[in-house]
XYZ file of C-alpha atoms in Angstrom:
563
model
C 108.525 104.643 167.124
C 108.149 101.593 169.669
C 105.226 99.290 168.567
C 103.911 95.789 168.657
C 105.048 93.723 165.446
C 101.350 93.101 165.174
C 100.736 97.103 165.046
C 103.993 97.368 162.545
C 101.922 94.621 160.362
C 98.767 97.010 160.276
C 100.901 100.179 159.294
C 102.910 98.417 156.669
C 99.754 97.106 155.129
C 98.468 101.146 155.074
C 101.840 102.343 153.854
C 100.999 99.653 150.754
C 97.495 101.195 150.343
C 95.551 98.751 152.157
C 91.920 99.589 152.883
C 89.749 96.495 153.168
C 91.221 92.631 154.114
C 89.458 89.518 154.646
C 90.177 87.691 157.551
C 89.221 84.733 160.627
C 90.235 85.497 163.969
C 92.860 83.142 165.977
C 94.777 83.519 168.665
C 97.955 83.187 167.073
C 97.672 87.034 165.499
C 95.635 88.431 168.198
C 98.418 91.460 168.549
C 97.839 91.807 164.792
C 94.109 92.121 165.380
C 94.151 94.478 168.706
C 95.907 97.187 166.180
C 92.947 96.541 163.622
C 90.902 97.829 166.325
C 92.130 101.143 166.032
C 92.424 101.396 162.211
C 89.707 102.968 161.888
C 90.569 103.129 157.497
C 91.040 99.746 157.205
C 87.683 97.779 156.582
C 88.190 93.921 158.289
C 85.799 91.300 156.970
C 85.264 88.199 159.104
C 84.694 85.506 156.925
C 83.474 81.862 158.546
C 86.346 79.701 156.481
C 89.538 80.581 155.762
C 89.162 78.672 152.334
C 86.026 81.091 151.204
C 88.352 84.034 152.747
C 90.908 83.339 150.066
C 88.346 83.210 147.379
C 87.548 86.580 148.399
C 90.861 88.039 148.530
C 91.631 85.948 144.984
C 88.419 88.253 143.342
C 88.745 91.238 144.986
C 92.223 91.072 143.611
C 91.104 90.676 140.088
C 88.562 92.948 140.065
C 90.719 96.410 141.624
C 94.050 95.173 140.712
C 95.709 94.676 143.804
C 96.123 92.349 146.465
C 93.544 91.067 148.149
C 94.800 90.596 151.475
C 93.724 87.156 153.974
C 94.458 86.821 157.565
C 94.701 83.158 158.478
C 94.585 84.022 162.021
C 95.674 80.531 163.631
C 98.270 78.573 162.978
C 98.057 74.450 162.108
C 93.803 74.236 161.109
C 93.560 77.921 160.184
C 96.861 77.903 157.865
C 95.708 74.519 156.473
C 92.297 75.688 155.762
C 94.031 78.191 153.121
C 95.565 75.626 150.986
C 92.707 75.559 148.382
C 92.286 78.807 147.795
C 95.908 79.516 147.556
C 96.147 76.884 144.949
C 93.174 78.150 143.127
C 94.619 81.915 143.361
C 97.753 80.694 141.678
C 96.600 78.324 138.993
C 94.480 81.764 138.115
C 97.071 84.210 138.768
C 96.011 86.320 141.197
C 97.388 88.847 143.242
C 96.878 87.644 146.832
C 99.139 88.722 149.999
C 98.168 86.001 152.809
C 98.966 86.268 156.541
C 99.129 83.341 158.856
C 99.978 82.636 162.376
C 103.219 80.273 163.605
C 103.288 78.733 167.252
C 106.068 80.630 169.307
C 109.458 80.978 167.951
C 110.881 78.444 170.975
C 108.032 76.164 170.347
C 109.244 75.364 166.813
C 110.609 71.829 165.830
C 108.687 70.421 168.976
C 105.534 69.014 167.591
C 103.849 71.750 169.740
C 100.113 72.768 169.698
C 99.079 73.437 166.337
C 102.183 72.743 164.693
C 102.788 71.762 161.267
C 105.553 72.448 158.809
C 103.555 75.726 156.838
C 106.181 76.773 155.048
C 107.060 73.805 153.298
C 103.052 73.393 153.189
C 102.522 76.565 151.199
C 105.397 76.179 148.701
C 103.595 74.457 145.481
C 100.249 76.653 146.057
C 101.609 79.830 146.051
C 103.830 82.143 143.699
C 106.318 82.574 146.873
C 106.277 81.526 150.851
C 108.395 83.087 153.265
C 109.275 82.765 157.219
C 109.524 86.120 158.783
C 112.857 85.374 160.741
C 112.608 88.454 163.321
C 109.805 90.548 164.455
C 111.758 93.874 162.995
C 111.625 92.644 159.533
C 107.862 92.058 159.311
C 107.094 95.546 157.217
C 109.981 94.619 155.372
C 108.262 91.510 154.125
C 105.120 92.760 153.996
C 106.297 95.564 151.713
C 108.021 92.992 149.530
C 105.297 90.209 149.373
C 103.251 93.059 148.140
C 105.342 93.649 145.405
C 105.672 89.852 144.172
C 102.056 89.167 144.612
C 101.105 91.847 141.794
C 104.005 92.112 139.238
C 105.208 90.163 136.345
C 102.891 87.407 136.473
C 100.574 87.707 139.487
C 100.139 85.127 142.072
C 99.251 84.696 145.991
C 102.086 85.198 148.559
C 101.913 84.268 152.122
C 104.245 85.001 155.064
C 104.012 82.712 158.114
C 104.696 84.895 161.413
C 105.084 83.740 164.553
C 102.429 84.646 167.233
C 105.233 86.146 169.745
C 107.202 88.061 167.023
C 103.273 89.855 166.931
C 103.671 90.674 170.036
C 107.146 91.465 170.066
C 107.927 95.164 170.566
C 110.296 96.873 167.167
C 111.358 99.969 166.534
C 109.267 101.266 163.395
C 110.208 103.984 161.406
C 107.914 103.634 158.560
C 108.940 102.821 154.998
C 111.953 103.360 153.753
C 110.234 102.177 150.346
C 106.890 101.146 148.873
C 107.737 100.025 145.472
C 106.273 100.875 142.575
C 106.393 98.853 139.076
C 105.906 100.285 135.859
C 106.051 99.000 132.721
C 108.485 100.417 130.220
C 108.165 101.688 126.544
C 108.219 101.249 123.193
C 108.363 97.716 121.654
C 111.201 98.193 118.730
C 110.232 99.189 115.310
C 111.260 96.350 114.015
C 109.373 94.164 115.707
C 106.370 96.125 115.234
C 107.416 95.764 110.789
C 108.252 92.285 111.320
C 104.086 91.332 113.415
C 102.750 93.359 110.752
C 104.078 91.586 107.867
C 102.785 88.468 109.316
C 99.604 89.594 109.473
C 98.650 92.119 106.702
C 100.217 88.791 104.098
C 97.582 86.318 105.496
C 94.743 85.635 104.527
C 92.444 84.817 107.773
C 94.054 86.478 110.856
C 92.837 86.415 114.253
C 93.036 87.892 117.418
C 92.896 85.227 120.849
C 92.620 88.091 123.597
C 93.553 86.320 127.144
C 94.217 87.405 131.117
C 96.889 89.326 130.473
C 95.257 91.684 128.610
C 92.517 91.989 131.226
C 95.336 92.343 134.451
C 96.817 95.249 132.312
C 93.156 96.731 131.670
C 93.971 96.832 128.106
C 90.736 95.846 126.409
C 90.687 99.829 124.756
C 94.134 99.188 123.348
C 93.361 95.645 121.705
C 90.223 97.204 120.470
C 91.742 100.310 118.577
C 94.675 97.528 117.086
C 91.699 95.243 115.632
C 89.569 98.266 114.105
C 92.711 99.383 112.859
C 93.470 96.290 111.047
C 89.779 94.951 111.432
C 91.140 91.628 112.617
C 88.320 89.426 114.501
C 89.285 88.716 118.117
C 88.119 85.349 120.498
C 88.762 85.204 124.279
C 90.740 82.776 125.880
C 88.207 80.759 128.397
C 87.540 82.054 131.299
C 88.199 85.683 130.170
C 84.963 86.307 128.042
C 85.006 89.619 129.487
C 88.333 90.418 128.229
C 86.783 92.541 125.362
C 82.936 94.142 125.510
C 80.747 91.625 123.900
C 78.614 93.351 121.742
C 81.836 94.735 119.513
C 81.324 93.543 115.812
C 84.846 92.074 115.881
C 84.225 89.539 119.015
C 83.158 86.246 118.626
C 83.230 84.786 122.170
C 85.407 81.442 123.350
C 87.657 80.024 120.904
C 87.850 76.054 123.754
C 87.276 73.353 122.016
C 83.540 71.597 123.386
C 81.810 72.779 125.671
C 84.571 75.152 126.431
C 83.673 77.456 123.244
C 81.277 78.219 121.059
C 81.007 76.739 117.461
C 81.760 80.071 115.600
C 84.745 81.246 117.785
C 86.010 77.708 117.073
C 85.773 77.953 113.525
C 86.988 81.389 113.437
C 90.459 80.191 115.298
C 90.581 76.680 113.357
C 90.927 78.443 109.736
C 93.158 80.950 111.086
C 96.375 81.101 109.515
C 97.581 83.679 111.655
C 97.248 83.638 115.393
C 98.459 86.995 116.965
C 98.089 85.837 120.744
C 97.818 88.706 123.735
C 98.190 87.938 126.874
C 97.329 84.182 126.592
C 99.401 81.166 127.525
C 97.265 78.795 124.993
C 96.622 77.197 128.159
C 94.726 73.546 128.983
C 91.087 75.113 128.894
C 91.668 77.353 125.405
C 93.399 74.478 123.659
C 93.428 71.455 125.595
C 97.446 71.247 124.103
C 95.712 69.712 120.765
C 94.662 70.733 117.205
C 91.019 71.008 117.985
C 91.020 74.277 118.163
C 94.855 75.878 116.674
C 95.197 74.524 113.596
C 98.923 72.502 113.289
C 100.173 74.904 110.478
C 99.013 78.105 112.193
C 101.680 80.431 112.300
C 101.300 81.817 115.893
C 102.619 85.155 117.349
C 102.356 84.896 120.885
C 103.211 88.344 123.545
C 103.401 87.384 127.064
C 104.854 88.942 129.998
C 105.787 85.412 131.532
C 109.040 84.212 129.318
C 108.467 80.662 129.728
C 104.821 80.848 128.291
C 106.182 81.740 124.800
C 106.133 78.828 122.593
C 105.466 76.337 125.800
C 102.346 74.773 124.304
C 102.617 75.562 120.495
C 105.576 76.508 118.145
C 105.425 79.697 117.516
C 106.708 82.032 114.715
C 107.021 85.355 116.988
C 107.692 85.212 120.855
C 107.501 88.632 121.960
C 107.739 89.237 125.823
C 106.175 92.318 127.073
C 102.916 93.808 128.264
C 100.103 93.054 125.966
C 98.792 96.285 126.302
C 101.662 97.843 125.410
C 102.473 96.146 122.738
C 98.581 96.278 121.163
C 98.953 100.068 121.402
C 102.572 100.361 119.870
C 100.813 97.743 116.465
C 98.350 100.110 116.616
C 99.632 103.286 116.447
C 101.671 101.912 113.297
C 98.625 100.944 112.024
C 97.252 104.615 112.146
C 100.587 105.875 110.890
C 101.078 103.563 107.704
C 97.230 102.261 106.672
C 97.349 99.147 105.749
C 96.894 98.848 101.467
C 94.825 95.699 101.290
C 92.945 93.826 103.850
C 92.221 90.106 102.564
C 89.846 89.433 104.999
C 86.946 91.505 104.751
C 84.849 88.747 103.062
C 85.449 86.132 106.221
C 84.767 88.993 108.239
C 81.302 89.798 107.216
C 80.328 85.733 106.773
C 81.491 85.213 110.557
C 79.693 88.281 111.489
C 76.274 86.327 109.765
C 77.098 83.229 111.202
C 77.808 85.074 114.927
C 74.379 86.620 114.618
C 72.108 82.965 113.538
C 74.142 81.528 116.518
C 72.244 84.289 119.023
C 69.172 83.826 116.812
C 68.825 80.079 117.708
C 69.958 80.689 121.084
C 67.612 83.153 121.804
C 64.349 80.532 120.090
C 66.176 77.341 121.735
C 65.747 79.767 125.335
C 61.978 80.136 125.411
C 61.843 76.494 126.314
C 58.997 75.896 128.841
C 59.486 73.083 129.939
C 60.417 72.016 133.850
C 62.591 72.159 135.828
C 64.051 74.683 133.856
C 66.496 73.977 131.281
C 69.992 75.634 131.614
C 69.133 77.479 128.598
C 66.139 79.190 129.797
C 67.596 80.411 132.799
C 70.442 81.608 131.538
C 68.044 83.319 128.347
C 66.117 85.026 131.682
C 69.506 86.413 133.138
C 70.800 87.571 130.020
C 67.604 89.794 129.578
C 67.577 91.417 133.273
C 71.162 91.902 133.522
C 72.653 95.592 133.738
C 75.566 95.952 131.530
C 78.033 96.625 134.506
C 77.044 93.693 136.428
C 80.124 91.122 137.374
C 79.254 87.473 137.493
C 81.517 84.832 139.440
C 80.894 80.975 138.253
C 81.812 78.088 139.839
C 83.086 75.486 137.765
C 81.457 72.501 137.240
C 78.639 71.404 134.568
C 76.044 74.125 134.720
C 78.404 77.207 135.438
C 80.536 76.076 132.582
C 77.454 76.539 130.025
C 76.546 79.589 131.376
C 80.292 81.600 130.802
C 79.739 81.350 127.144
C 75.579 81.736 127.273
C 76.231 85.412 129.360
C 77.213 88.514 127.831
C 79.645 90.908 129.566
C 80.311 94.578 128.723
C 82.549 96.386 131.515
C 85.831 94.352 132.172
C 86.512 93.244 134.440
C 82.958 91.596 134.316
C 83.549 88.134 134.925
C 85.150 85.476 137.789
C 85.577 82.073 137.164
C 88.242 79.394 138.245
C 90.056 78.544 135.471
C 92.248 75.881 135.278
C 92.222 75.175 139.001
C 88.349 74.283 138.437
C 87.503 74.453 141.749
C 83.697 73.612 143.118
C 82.952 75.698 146.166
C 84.541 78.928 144.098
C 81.655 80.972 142.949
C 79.482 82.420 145.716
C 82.577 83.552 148.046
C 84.146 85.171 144.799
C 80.974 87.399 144.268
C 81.226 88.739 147.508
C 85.159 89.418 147.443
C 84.093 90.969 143.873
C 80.841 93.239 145.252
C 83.773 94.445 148.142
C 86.368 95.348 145.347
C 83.500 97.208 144.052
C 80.550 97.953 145.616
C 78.986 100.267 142.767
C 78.202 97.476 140.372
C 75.557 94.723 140.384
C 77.138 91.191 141.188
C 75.953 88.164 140.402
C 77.148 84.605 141.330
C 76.280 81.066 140.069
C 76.946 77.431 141.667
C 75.324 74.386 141.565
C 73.707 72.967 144.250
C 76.683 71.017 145.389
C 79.457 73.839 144.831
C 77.024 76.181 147.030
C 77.022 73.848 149.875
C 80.541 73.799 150.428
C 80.243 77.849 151.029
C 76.614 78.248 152.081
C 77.441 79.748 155.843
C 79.056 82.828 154.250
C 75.635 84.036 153.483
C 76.745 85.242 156.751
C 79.432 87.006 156.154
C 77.285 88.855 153.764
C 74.984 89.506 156.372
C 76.719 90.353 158.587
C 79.247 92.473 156.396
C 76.625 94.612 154.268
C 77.613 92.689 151.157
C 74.358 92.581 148.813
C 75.317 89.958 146.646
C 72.525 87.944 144.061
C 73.735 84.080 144.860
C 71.971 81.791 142.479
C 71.899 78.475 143.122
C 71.373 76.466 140.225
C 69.974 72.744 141.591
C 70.245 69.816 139.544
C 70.326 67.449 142.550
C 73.278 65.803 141.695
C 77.176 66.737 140.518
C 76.543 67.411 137.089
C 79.838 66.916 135.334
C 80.512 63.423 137.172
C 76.721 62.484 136.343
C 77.401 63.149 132.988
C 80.813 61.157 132.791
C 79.275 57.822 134.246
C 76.019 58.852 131.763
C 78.438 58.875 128.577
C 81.238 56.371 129.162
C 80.083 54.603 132.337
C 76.883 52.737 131.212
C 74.924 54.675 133.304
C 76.275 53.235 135.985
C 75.520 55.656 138.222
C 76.619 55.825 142.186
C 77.342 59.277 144.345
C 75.938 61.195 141.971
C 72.996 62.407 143.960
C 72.804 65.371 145.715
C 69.895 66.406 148.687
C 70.088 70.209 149.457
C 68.107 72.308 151.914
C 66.153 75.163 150.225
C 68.819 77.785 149.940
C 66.022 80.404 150.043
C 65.194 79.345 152.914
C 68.328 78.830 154.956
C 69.128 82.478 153.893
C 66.122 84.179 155.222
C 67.180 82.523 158.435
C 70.366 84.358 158.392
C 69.344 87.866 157.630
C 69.385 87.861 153.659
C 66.418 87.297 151.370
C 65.669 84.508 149.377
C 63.353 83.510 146.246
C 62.945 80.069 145.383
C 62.372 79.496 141.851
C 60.439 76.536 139.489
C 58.519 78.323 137.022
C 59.679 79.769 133.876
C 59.671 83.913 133.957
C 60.296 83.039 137.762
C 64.515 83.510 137.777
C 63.999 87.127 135.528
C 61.433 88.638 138.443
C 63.493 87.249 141.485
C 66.981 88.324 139.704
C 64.973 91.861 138.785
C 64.229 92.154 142.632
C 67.203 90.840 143.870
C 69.585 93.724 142.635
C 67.261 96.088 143.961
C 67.411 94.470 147.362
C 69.131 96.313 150.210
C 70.176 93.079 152.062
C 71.817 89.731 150.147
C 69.629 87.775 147.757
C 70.260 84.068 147.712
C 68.036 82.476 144.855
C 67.076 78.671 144.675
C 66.211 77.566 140.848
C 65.392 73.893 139.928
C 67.373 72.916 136.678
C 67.141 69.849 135.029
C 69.384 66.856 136.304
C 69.492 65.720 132.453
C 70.429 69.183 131.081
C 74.221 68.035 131.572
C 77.527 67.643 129.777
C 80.696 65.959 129.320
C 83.833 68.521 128.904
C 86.746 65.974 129.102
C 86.190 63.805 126.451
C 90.065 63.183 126.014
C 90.768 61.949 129.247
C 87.953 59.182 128.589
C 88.905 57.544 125.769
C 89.319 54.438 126.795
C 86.112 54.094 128.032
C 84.551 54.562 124.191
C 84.235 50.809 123.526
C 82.219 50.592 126.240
């Protein structure tokens, strides 16, 4: 069938399963976008930066398990405006299939309009870049970026096209494959004997439960291997939704301060077994020290990524494979051959007691009255008006990094955040790629005053979009970590650390969404309580306090401790 490569783009992105992509108009895709106009199945959001489009594709990747898809629609400003989100989609390993425009093919090598070098551009931000050569082959690479961008270890993909091999007519005859992964079998019996013996002869396993485990939906499995052999789990940071938190056997984030909590921290430090799913160890779990892993710990560590196996720690066991998979293959041994002692029962029940007084205090150390609001307080009032389904996205930054261990999540996936990437500017665009992936459940984002600047004008996107999101900007007037840095090892030498925002409440009313501005405590609970009920987006303004903030890299600052 004769067709526009733009048209061929649309129906290979159906023939993948496609229904819903994020995208900014530009000329150089315009062919791309005239066949939108007729798919009719295929839901187009117009987002107002290409930076916040690819935060949207990046969640709504992680929360249905496929790509999300971005259309970069120009080339040169509109390619480079994807950079950061590509970056952050990789550092966090999600599946993202990007789409961006090249000037013509004869135009190439010319310093013409628009013109930059993309594809050497993309290469370090993204898991792979390609050049569709000819207009014929663009379902081919379509079909095939697909593919990359969600197996083995995830990552963002992007194919530069130029715009005449859009308009180019091809013959297309539809796929001649959509491929299909699957993850294979049974991990050996012997290997299975072998993790066993390792754990059932120590004396204070543990479980660190990471990404992997969440990308393969395999909370269910990891839960029936630790009731099995009642071994207590942790969560790698930035997956605290990895496992529902109100199971007896979770203690929350095993990072060393303020990554973690104290309890998960001790749990993991005493270990003297580490069975490791799905988790590289990476920078934010461990920061690479002995903080938080213990030097003797004998680690077994099952990742689907070879080269994460043993890359930060020794480890005993290296098993590559699905952590899913292998969690239901220990377990089911477990049920077959019950374990005859269980040395652990004792540490079991004290963290248990010790988990519990940590809540306790939290829960007294909340009621604070004081204003503006303390961190704690409004975090206390979204804890108690939260629906168990909800999905929060966080920003990083000071404020957003208390609140990932001071929420509770119960449906995975349940929470966004953007890992080791970090990135300020993450949180609000990620709720509403998260509330498209699924528009059933309550979602919630956080930023800080500063990180919800650099996104505010997608309010209108919601708007315009039907995306009822809960945005809550939390406003310490001032960028918290880097406060906090010149606060603790500068002196208090402070300079750029001030921040003047518009009300946020305000500014979203005038775009179609409603707004709540908050200063009171009891104030956040009633205006998050009304938001989710809302039938528009709910931005909400809440004044924190500038002092409520803290340092998180303490290592890189050593040398400024004689100071």
């Amino acid at each position: 069938m004769k067709m526009s490569g733009g048209k061929a783009a649309v129906e290979a992105l159906r023939a993948v399963g496609v229904d819903t992509l994020f995208g900014l108009m530009g000329s150089s895709t315009l062919d791309m976008y005239d066949a939108l106009y007729d798919a009719k199945d295929i839901k187009h959001i117009g987002v107002r930066d290409e930076r916040a489009g690819a935060h949207m594709a990046d969640a709504y990747g992680r929360i249905s398990g496929k790509p999300g898809v971005i259309i970069a629609g120009q080339s040169g400003p509109g390619s480079t405006n994807l950079v950061t989100g590509l970056a952050q989609a990789k550092l966090a390993y999600s599946p993202v299939l990007a789409i961006t425009g090249l000037p013509m093919t004869q135009h190439v090598g010319k310093d013409s309009f628009q013109e930059i070098d993309q594809h050497t551009l993309f290469l370090p931000v993204t898991k792979r870049s390609f050049t569709v050569p000819v207009a014929k082959r663009i379902p081919e690479f379509i079909f095939d970026a697909m593919r990359i961008a969600s197996t083995g270890r995830k990552g963002p993909v992007l194919l530069n096209i130029a715009r005449d091999l859009f308009s180019a007519q091809i013959d297309y005859e539809g796929p001649k494959r959509v491929n299909e992964t699957h993850y294979a079998g049974q991990v050996p019996e012997s290997v299975i004997k072998e993790v066993r013996k390792l754990l059932e002869n120590a004396k204070s396993p543990a479980i660190i439960v990471g990404g992997g485990v969440k990308w393969s939906r395999g909370h269910e499995e990891v839960l029936k291997l630790a009731e099995a052999l009642q071994l207590p789990m942790v969560a790698s940071s930035g997956h605290g939704d990895v496992i529902p938190n109100d199971h007896p056997l979770y203690f929350g984030y095993a990072g060393p301060e303020p990554y973690g909590n104290p309890v998960a921290r001790a749990l993991i430090q005493n270990a003297d077994v580490i069975l490791a799913l799905g988790t590289r160890l990476g920078f934010s779990t461990t920061m690479y020290g002995n903080e938080v892993i213990a030097k003797d710990t004998k680690i077994i560590q099952v990742e689907l990524d070879p080269g994460a196996i043993g890359n930060y720690y020794p480890v005993q066991l290296g098993i590559v494979g699905d952590a899913k998979q292998f969690s239901a293959c220990l377990s089911e041994s477990a049920d077959r051959n019950k374990p005859t002692k269980c040395n652990w029962t004792d540490r079991n029940i004290r963290f248990q007691a010790l988990w519990n007084e940590l809540w306790r205090e939290r829960e007294i150390t909340h009621t604070q009255t004081r204003k503006p609001l303390s961190p704690e307080r409004a975090f206390s009032e979204l804890r108690s008006v939260m629906p168990k389904d909800t999905i929060v996205a966080l920003d990083s930054g000071t404020l957003c990094r208390q609140a990932a261990d001071l929420l509770r999540y119960y449906k995975s996936p349940a929470l966004l955040t953007p890992l080791d990437f970090a990135l300020v500017g993450f949180g609000y665009a990620a709720g509403i790629g998260a509330k498209v992936a699924a528009p059933e459940r309550p979602v919630i984002s956080l930023a800080g005053d500063g990180g919800f600047g650099m996104s505010v004008m997608e309010i209108c996107t919601s708007v315009q979009s039907g995306i009822n999101t809960v945005g809550i900007v939390l406003d310490n007037e001032c960028w918290g970590a880097e406060k906090a840095y010149q606060r603790d090892f500068y002196n208090e030498r402070y300079i750029a650390d001030k921040i003047i925002s518009p009300r946020y409440d305000v500014v979203a009313k005038s775009c179609g969404a409603e707004g709540y501005f908050v200063t009171e405590p009891g104030e956040l609970a009633d205006a998050v309580a009304k938001g989710l009920k809302a039938e528009k987006p709910v931005v909400i303004h809440v004044k924190i306090d500038p002092d409520a903030i803290v340092s998180s890299r303490k290592d890189a600052l050593k040398h400024r401790l004689h100071n």
